[in-house]
PDB file of C-alpha atoms in Angstrom:
ATOM      1  CA  SER A  19      89.357  40.970 -31.135  1.00 68.00           C
ATOM      2  CA  ALA A  20      90.011  37.249 -31.277  1.00 78.00           C
ATOM      3  CA  VAL A  21      87.249  34.733 -31.886  1.00 88.00           C
ATOM      4  CA  ILE A  22      87.329  31.644 -29.748  1.00 93.00           C
ATOM      5  CA  SER A  23      85.498  28.500 -30.435  1.00 95.00           C
ATOM      6  CA  GLN A  24      85.034  26.006 -27.640  1.00 96.00           C
ATOM      7  CA  LYS A  25      83.934  22.296 -27.954  1.00 96.00           C
ATOM      8  CA  PRO A  26      81.783  20.690 -26.678  1.00 97.00           C
ATOM      9  CA  SER A  27      79.530  23.428 -25.583  1.00 96.00           C
ATOM     10  CA  ARG A  28      77.941  21.079 -23.023  1.00 96.00           C
ATOM     11  CA  ASP A  29      78.265  17.600 -21.874  1.00 97.00           C
ATOM     12  CA  ILE A  30      76.832  15.100 -19.357  1.00 97.00           C
ATOM     13  CA  CYS A  31      79.412  12.726 -18.186  1.00 97.00           C
ATOM     14  CA  GLN A  32      79.533   9.733 -15.828  1.00 97.00           C
ATOM     15  CA  ARG A  33      81.624   9.957 -12.642  1.00 97.00           C
ATOM     16  CA  GLY A  34      85.095   8.529 -13.038  1.00 97.00           C
ATOM     17  CA  THR A  35      85.411   9.256 -16.703  1.00 98.00           C
ATOM     18  CA  SER A  36      87.408  12.136 -18.428  1.00 98.00           C
ATOM     19  CA  LEU A  37      86.444  14.805 -20.704  1.00 98.00           C
ATOM     20  CA  THR A  38      88.704  16.860 -23.149  1.00 98.00           C
ATOM     21  CA  ILE A  39      87.604  20.303 -23.879  1.00 98.00           C
ATOM     22  CA  GLN A  40      89.028  22.011 -27.092  1.00 98.00           C
ATOM     23  CA  CYS A  41      89.806  25.745 -27.592  1.00 97.00           C
ATOM     24  CA  GLN A  42      90.342  27.003 -31.072  1.00 97.00           C
ATOM     25  CA  VAL A  43      91.424  30.616 -31.606  1.00 94.00           C
ATOM     26  CA  ASP A  44      91.188  32.461 -35.052  1.00 93.00           C
ATOM     27  CA  SER A  45      94.599  34.054 -34.582  1.00 89.00           C
ATOM     28  CA  GLN A  46      97.913  33.239 -33.046  1.00 90.00           C
ATOM     29  CA  VAL A  47      98.195  34.204 -29.383  1.00 86.00           C
ATOM     30  CA  THR A  48     100.971  33.809 -26.794  1.00 83.00           C
ATOM     31  CA  MET A  49      99.045  32.886 -23.682  1.00 85.00           C
ATOM     32  CA  MET A  50      95.867  30.904 -23.221  1.00 91.00           C
ATOM     33  CA  PHE A  51      93.910  30.665 -20.020  1.00 93.00           C
ATOM     34  CA  TRP A  52      91.563  28.101 -18.599  1.00 96.00           C
ATOM     35  CA  TYR A  53      88.980  29.140 -16.077  1.00 96.00           C
ATOM     36  CA  ARG A  54      86.325  27.289 -14.101  1.00 97.00           C
ATOM     37  CA  GLN A  55      82.949  28.943 -13.234  1.00 95.00           C
ATOM     38  CA  GLN A  56      80.979  26.770 -10.705  1.00 93.00           C
ATOM     39  CA  PRO A  57      77.223  27.259 -10.885  1.00 87.00           C
ATOM     40  CA  GLY A  58      76.166  30.791  -9.875  1.00 86.00           C
ATOM     41  CA  GLN A  59      79.760  31.584  -8.973  1.00 90.00           C
ATOM     42  CA  SER A  60      82.599  33.757 -10.236  1.00 93.00           C
ATOM     43  CA  LEU A  61      85.471  32.714 -12.495  1.00 94.00           C
ATOM     44  CA  THR A  62      88.581  31.012 -11.011  1.00 94.00           C
ATOM     45  CA  LEU A  63      91.731  30.621 -13.061  1.00 93.00           C
ATOM     46  CA  ILE A  64      92.838  26.984 -13.495  1.00 96.00           C
ATOM     47  CA  ALA A  65      95.991  27.361 -15.393  1.00 94.00           C
ATOM     48  CA  THR A  66      97.960  29.430 -18.028  1.00 91.00           C
ATOM     49  CA  ALA A  67      99.139  27.633 -21.029  1.00 92.00           C
ATOM     50  CA  ASN A  68     102.091  28.905 -23.086  1.00 86.00           C
ATOM     51  CA  GLN A  69     102.885  27.177 -26.329  1.00 81.00           C
ATOM     52  CA  GLY A  70     105.806  24.867 -26.176  1.00 79.00           C
ATOM     53  CA  SER A  71     105.968  24.706 -22.402  1.00 80.00           C
ATOM     54  CA  GLU A  72     104.299  23.266 -19.420  1.00 85.00           C
ATOM     55  CA  ALA A  73     101.118  24.774 -18.245  1.00 91.00           C
ATOM     56  CA  THR A  74     101.356  26.858 -15.031  1.00 91.00           C
ATOM     57  CA  TYR A  75      98.704  25.851 -12.470  1.00 95.00           C
ATOM     58  CA  GLU A  76      97.048  27.903  -9.848  1.00 93.00           C
ATOM     59  CA  SER A  77      96.833  26.957  -6.207  1.00 92.00           C
ATOM     60  CA  GLY A  78      94.249  24.153  -5.801  1.00 94.00           C
ATOM     61  CA  PHE A  79      94.674  22.883  -9.394  1.00 96.00           C
ATOM     62  CA  VAL A  80      96.879  20.011 -10.371  1.00 96.00           C
ATOM     63  CA  ILE A  81      98.156  18.589 -13.587  1.00 96.00           C
ATOM     64  CA  ASP A  82      96.989  15.086 -12.874  1.00 97.00           C
ATOM     65  CA  LYS A  83      93.341  16.360 -12.522  1.00 97.00           C
ATOM     66  CA  PHE A  84      93.430  18.940 -15.270  1.00 98.00           C
ATOM     67  CA  PRO A  85      96.112  18.083 -17.811  1.00 96.00           C
ATOM     68  CA  ILE A  86      96.487  20.882 -20.560  1.00 96.00           C
ATOM     69  CA  SER A  87      98.011  20.677 -23.943  1.00 94.00           C
ATOM     70  CA  ARG A  88      99.048  23.547 -26.000  1.00 93.00           C
ATOM     71  CA  PRO A  89     100.484  22.178 -29.266  1.00 91.00           C
ATOM     72  CA  ASN A  90     100.377  25.370 -31.307  1.00 92.00           C
ATOM     73  CA  LEU A  91      99.628  29.047 -31.091  1.00 91.00           C
ATOM     74  CA  THR A  92      95.877  28.796 -31.958  1.00 93.00           C
ATOM     75  CA  PHE A  93      94.769  25.696 -30.018  1.00 94.00           C
ATOM     76  CA  SER A  94      94.655  24.197 -26.532  1.00 95.00           C
ATOM     77  CA  THR A  95      92.797  21.430 -24.746  1.00 96.00           C
ATOM     78  CA  LEU A  96      91.857  20.987 -21.070  1.00 97.00           C
ATOM     79  CA  THR A  97      91.071  17.558 -19.752  1.00 98.00           C
ATOM     80  CA  VAL A  98      88.954  17.130 -16.723  1.00 98.00           C
ATOM     81  CA  SER A  99      90.053  13.636 -15.457  1.00 98.00           C
ATOM     82  CA  ASN A 100      88.404  11.061 -13.145  1.00 97.00           C
ATOM     83  CA  MET A 101      85.348  13.322 -12.899  1.00 97.00           C
ATOM     84  CA  SER A 102      83.121  13.695  -9.731  1.00 97.00           C
ATOM     85  CA  PRO A 103      79.908  15.645  -9.429  1.00 96.00           C
ATOM     86  CA  GLU A 104      81.985  18.465  -7.776  1.00 95.00           C
ATOM     87  CA  ASP A 105      83.514  19.107 -11.173  1.00 97.00           C
ATOM     88  CA  SER A 106      80.253  20.107 -12.561  1.00 96.00           C
ATOM     89  CA  SER A 107      80.979  23.627 -13.844  1.00 97.00           C
ATOM     90  CA  ILE A 108      81.335  25.868 -16.787  1.00 96.00           C
ATOM     91  CA  TYR A 109      84.888  25.749 -18.198  1.00 98.00           C
ATOM     92  CA  LEU A 110      86.133  28.745 -20.162  1.00 96.00           C
ATOM     93  CA  CYS A 111      88.993  29.298 -22.449  1.00 95.00           C
ATOM     94  CA  SER A 112      90.465  32.871 -22.621  1.00 93.00           C
ATOM     95  CA  VAL A 113      93.126  34.453 -24.613  1.00 89.00           C
ATOM     96  CA  GLU A 114      95.133  37.645 -24.371  1.00 78.00           C
ATOM     97  CA  TYR A 115      94.940  40.148 -27.199  1.00 70.00           C
ATOM     98  CA  LEU A 116      95.845  43.706 -27.785  1.00 58.00           C
ATOM     99  CA  GLY A 117      98.950  43.262 -25.673  1.00 54.00           C
ATOM    100  CA  PRO A 118      98.988  42.338 -22.023  1.00 50.00           C
ATOM    101  CA  TYR A 119      95.663  43.810 -21.022  1.00 58.00           C
ATOM    102  CA  GLY A 120      93.013  42.579 -23.223  1.00 71.00           C
ATOM    103  CA  TYR A 121      91.242  39.257 -22.652  1.00 84.00           C
ATOM    104  CA  THR A 122      88.559  37.446 -24.705  1.00 87.00           C
ATOM    105  CA  PHE A 123      86.546  34.468 -23.406  1.00 91.00           C
ATOM    106  CA  GLY A 124      85.003  31.579 -25.275  1.00 92.00           C
ATOM    107  CA  SER A 125      81.353  30.690 -24.631  1.00 93.00           C
ATOM    108  CA  GLY A 126      82.310  27.971 -22.316  1.00 95.00           C
ATOM    109  CA  THR A 127      81.687  24.235 -21.835  1.00 97.00           C
ATOM    110  CA  ARG A 128      78.950  23.478 -19.365  1.00 96.00           C
ATOM    111  CA  LEU A 129      79.831  20.165 -17.823  1.00 97.00           C
ATOM    112  CA  THR A 130      77.504  18.090 -15.678  1.00 97.00           C
ATOM    113  CA  VAL A 131      78.788  15.027 -13.881  1.00 97.00           C
ATOM    114  CA  VAL A 132      76.338  12.432 -12.781  1.00 97.00           C
TER     115      VAL A 132
ATOM    116  CA  GLN B  13      95.492  39.819  -0.695  1.00 60.00           C
ATOM    117  CA  GLN B  14      94.687  38.521  -4.013  1.00 71.00           C
ATOM    118  CA  GLN B  15      90.922  38.935  -3.582  1.00 89.00           C
ATOM    119  CA  VAL B  16      88.632  41.387  -5.314  1.00 95.00           C
ATOM    120  CA  LYS B  17      85.451  41.919  -3.312  1.00 96.00           C
ATOM    121  CA  GLN B  18      82.269  42.953  -5.232  1.00 97.00           C
ATOM    122  CA  SER B  19      79.005  44.198  -4.085  1.00 97.00           C
ATOM    123  CA  PRO B  20      76.034  44.072  -4.234  1.00 97.00           C
ATOM    124  CA  GLN B  21      75.401  40.346  -5.110  1.00 96.00           C
ATOM    125  CA  SER B  22      72.148  41.333  -6.796  1.00 97.00           C
ATOM    126  CA  LEU B  23      70.666  44.662  -7.974  1.00 97.00           C
ATOM    127  CA  ILE B  24      67.223  45.687  -9.260  1.00 98.00           C
ATOM    128  CA  VAL B  25      66.954  48.872 -11.099  1.00 98.00           C
ATOM    129  CA  GLN B  26      63.993  50.580 -12.852  1.00 98.00           C
ATOM    130  CA  LYS B  27      64.539  51.397 -16.592  1.00 97.00           C
ATOM    131  CA  GLY B  28      66.249  54.699 -17.097  1.00 97.00           C
ATOM    132  CA  GLY B  29      67.875  54.500 -13.571  1.00 98.00           C
ATOM    133  CA  ILE B  30      71.502  54.375 -12.567  1.00 98.00           C
ATOM    134  CA  SER B  31      73.077  51.061 -11.727  1.00 98.00           C
ATOM    135  CA  ILE B  32      76.154  51.089  -9.465  1.00 98.00           C
ATOM    136  CA  ILE B  33      78.332  48.173  -8.661  1.00 98.00           C
ATOM    137  CA  ASN B  34      81.269  48.490  -6.432  1.00 98.00           C
ATOM    138  CA  CYS B  35      84.605  46.551  -6.111  1.00 98.00           C
ATOM    139  CA  ALA B  36      87.542  46.701  -3.542  1.00 97.00           C
ATOM    140  CA  TYR B  37      90.907  45.303  -3.634  1.00 96.00           C
ATOM    141  CA  GLU B  38      93.947  44.815  -1.410  1.00 93.00           C
ATOM    142  CA  ASN B  39      96.986  44.158  -3.573  1.00 89.00           C
ATOM    143  CA  THR B  40      98.368  47.397  -4.839  1.00 89.00           C
ATOM    144  CA  ALA B  41     100.257  45.554  -7.472  1.00 86.00           C
ATOM    145  CA  PHE B  42      97.142  45.263  -9.572  1.00 88.00           C
ATOM    146  CA  ASP B  43      97.500  47.412 -12.696  1.00 85.00           C
ATOM    147  CA  TYR B  44      94.499  46.820 -14.757  1.00 87.00           C
ATOM    148  CA  PHE B  45      90.819  46.823 -13.789  1.00 92.00           C
ATOM    149  CA  PRO B  46      88.266  45.454 -16.419  1.00 92.00           C
ATOM    150  CA  TRP B  47      84.469  44.978 -15.909  1.00 95.00           C
ATOM    151  CA  TYR B  48      82.865  41.989 -17.634  1.00 95.00           C
ATOM    152  CA  GLN B  49      79.293  41.443 -18.715  1.00 96.00           C
ATOM    153  CA  GLN B  50      78.088  37.856 -18.942  1.00 95.00           C
ATOM    154  CA  PHE B  51      74.573  36.819 -20.291  1.00 95.00           C
ATOM    155  CA  PRO B  52      73.370  33.271 -19.503  1.00 90.00           C
ATOM    156  CA  GLY B  53      75.077  30.680 -21.640  1.00 87.00           C
ATOM    157  CA  LYS B  54      77.744  33.007 -22.860  1.00 90.00           C
ATOM    158  CA  GLY B  55      81.172  33.739 -21.821  1.00 91.00           C
ATOM    159  CA  PRO B  56      82.057  37.055 -20.125  1.00 93.00           C
ATOM    160  CA  ALA B  57      82.554  40.009 -22.499  1.00 91.00           C
ATOM    161  CA  LEU B  58      84.824  42.867 -21.896  1.00 89.00           C
ATOM    162  CA  LEU B  59      82.684  45.926 -21.149  1.00 92.00           C
ATOM    163  CA  ILE B  60      85.244  48.694 -20.148  1.00 92.00           C
ATOM    164  CA  ALA B  61      88.534  48.822 -18.280  1.00 90.00           C
ATOM    165  CA  ILE B  62      90.746  51.308 -16.491  1.00 91.00           C
ATOM    166  CA  ARG B  63      94.375  51.672 -15.506  1.00 88.00           C
ATOM    167  CA  PRO B  64      95.272  52.910 -12.028  1.00 87.00           C
ATOM    168  CA  ASP B  65      96.511  56.145 -13.290  1.00 88.00           C
ATOM    169  CA  VAL B  66      93.161  57.286 -14.396  1.00 91.00           C
ATOM    170  CA  SER B  67      90.297  58.276 -12.024  1.00 94.00           C
ATOM    171  CA  GLU B  68      87.440  57.892 -14.441  1.00 96.00           C
ATOM    172  CA  LYS B  69      86.848  56.338 -17.791  1.00 95.00           C
ATOM    173  CA  LYS B  70      83.593  56.760 -19.663  1.00 96.00           C
ATOM    174  CA  GLU B  71      82.262  54.778 -22.674  1.00 93.00           C
ATOM    175  CA  GLY B  72      78.748  55.496 -23.685  1.00 96.00           C
ATOM    176  CA  ARG B  73      76.467  54.737 -20.878  1.00 97.00           C
ATOM    177  CA  PHE B  74      79.171  52.974 -18.853  1.00 97.00           C
ATOM    178  CA  THR B  75      81.550  54.702 -16.508  1.00 97.00           C
ATOM    179  CA  ILE B  76      84.380  53.425 -14.196  1.00 96.00           C
ATOM    180  CA  SER B  77      85.276  55.433 -11.205  1.00 96.00           C
ATOM    181  CA  PHE B  78      88.585  54.573  -9.678  1.00 96.00           C
ATOM    182  CA  ASN B  79      89.826  55.557  -6.200  1.00 95.00           C
ATOM    183  CA  LYS B  80      93.424  54.445  -5.935  1.00 94.00           C
ATOM    184  CA  SER B  81      93.962  55.626  -2.246  1.00 94.00           C
ATOM    185  CA  ALA B  82      90.789  53.754  -1.108  1.00 96.00           C
ATOM    186  CA  LYS B  83      91.603  50.795  -3.385  1.00 96.00           C
ATOM    187  CA  GLN B  84      88.105  50.910  -4.745  1.00 97.00           C
ATOM    188  CA  PHE B  85      86.507  51.117  -8.136  1.00 97.00           C
ATOM    189  CA  SER B  86      82.987  51.093  -9.346  1.00 98.00           C
ATOM    190  CA  LEU B  87      80.816  50.605 -12.510  1.00 98.00           C
ATOM    191  CA  HIS B  88      78.050  53.003 -13.267  1.00 98.00           C
ATOM    192  CA  ILE B  89      75.494  52.278 -15.904  1.00 98.00           C
ATOM    193  CA  MET B  90      73.543  55.292 -16.759  1.00 98.00           C
ATOM    194  CA  ASP B  91      69.999  55.188 -18.221  1.00 98.00           C
ATOM    195  CA  SER B  92      69.911  51.370 -17.480  1.00 98.00           C
ATOM    196  CA  GLN B  93      67.934  49.392 -20.057  1.00 98.00           C
ATOM    197  CA  PRO B  94      66.219  45.869 -19.712  1.00 97.00           C
ATOM    198  CA  GLY B  95      68.924  44.739 -22.234  1.00 97.00           C
ATOM    199  CA  ASP B  96      71.568  45.477 -19.593  1.00 98.00           C
ATOM    200  CA  SER B  97      70.073  42.711 -17.514  1.00 98.00           C
ATOM    201  CA  ALA B  98      73.104  40.401 -16.944  1.00 97.00           C
ATOM    202  CA  THR B  99      75.775  39.338 -14.520  1.00 97.00           C
ATOM    203  CA  TYR B 100      78.643  41.776 -14.117  1.00 98.00           C
ATOM    204  CA  PHE B 101      82.018  40.888 -12.906  1.00 97.00           C
ATOM    205  CA  CYS B 102      84.811  43.328 -11.835  1.00 97.00           C
ATOM    206  CA  ALA B 103      88.352  41.951 -12.134  1.00 94.00           C
ATOM    207  CA  ALA B 104      91.858  42.908 -11.548  1.00 92.00           C
ATOM    208  CA  SER B 105      95.090  41.895 -13.313  1.00 86.00           C
ATOM    209  CA  ILE B 106      98.531  41.392 -11.882  1.00 75.00           C
ATOM    210  CA  ARG B 107     101.746  40.705 -13.676  1.00 61.00           C
ATOM    211  CA  GLY B 108     103.123  37.506 -12.129  1.00 53.00           C
ATOM    212  CA  GLY B 109     106.047  35.324 -12.311  1.00 49.00           C
ATOM    213  CA  SER B 110     108.828  35.050 -14.809  1.00 45.00           C
ATOM    214  CA  SER B 111     106.230  35.048 -17.768  1.00 51.00           C
ATOM    215  CA  ASN B 112     105.299  38.654 -16.852  1.00 47.00           C
ATOM    216  CA  THR B 113     101.740  37.785 -17.917  1.00 60.00           C
ATOM    217  CA  GLY B 114      98.670  39.146 -16.466  1.00 64.00           C
ATOM    218  CA  LYS B 115      96.077  36.964 -14.783  1.00 80.00           C
ATOM    219  CA  LEU B 116      92.657  38.003 -14.045  1.00 87.00           C
ATOM    220  CA  ILE B 117      91.279  37.833 -10.494  1.00 90.00           C
ATOM    221  CA  PHE B 118      87.560  38.119 -10.555  1.00 94.00           C
ATOM    222  CA  GLY B 119      85.032  39.624  -8.021  1.00 96.00           C
ATOM    223  CA  GLN B 120      82.130  37.583  -6.939  1.00 96.00           C
ATOM    224  CA  GLY B 121      79.776  38.961  -9.584  1.00 96.00           C
ATOM    225  CA  THR B 122      76.604  41.091  -9.540  1.00 97.00           C
ATOM    226  CA  THR B 123      73.295  39.976 -11.037  1.00 97.00           C
ATOM    227  CA  LEU B 124      71.542  43.088 -12.499  1.00 98.00           C
ATOM    228  CA  GLN B 125      67.848  43.122 -13.327  1.00 98.00           C
ATOM    229  CA  VAL B 126      66.559  46.184 -15.053  1.00 98.00           C
ATOM    230  CA  LYS B 127      62.660  46.388 -14.820  1.00 97.00           C
ATOM    231  CA  PRO B 128      60.919  47.978 -17.691  1.00 93.00           C
TER     232      PRO B 128
END
């Protein structure tokens, strides 16, 4: 299975600032996914990132708030912009492997906004 | 219609017992149903998965039962161990849009505690 490295693993940020989360995969993958997991809650898909094209955002998530880059087949970044305490969550990167049905997750970035 | 409903929210089982977690869905276009296990501070890890053309799948102590007509599926953990204590998420995948790429819709999660 693919191995995913996410950085940073955790951060405490001031409201109004931005944080960029990095996701590095040890093999080339077509699709990368960004999820949010609010404290004690389930996972919600933010967007799908395909190399060389604009990310596709889910309802309730917008590019201005969560810009995503996907410069190559092994790397992606998610930026959480103009943060507020409501953005305090775990942000997880996921990739598709073994065809369209297998998904691996990174360990996540635990973000606290104060 | 995109929701996956999971129950119970929490579960306490004695060591050696059977843990059962249930999920229900509405969208018949879902074509892949995985279960994920998540330990604190870690990302979810794929435990076992099933396709809708199969009614049951077993891997070791973990079994998925799938009822297509009822649009329900469940995870059974046999001989539950304290090391199984974690949060479990069911999920469903649907191919969507022109990219024809599956996206995971997660259930609400079940926190399992296995008492020694």
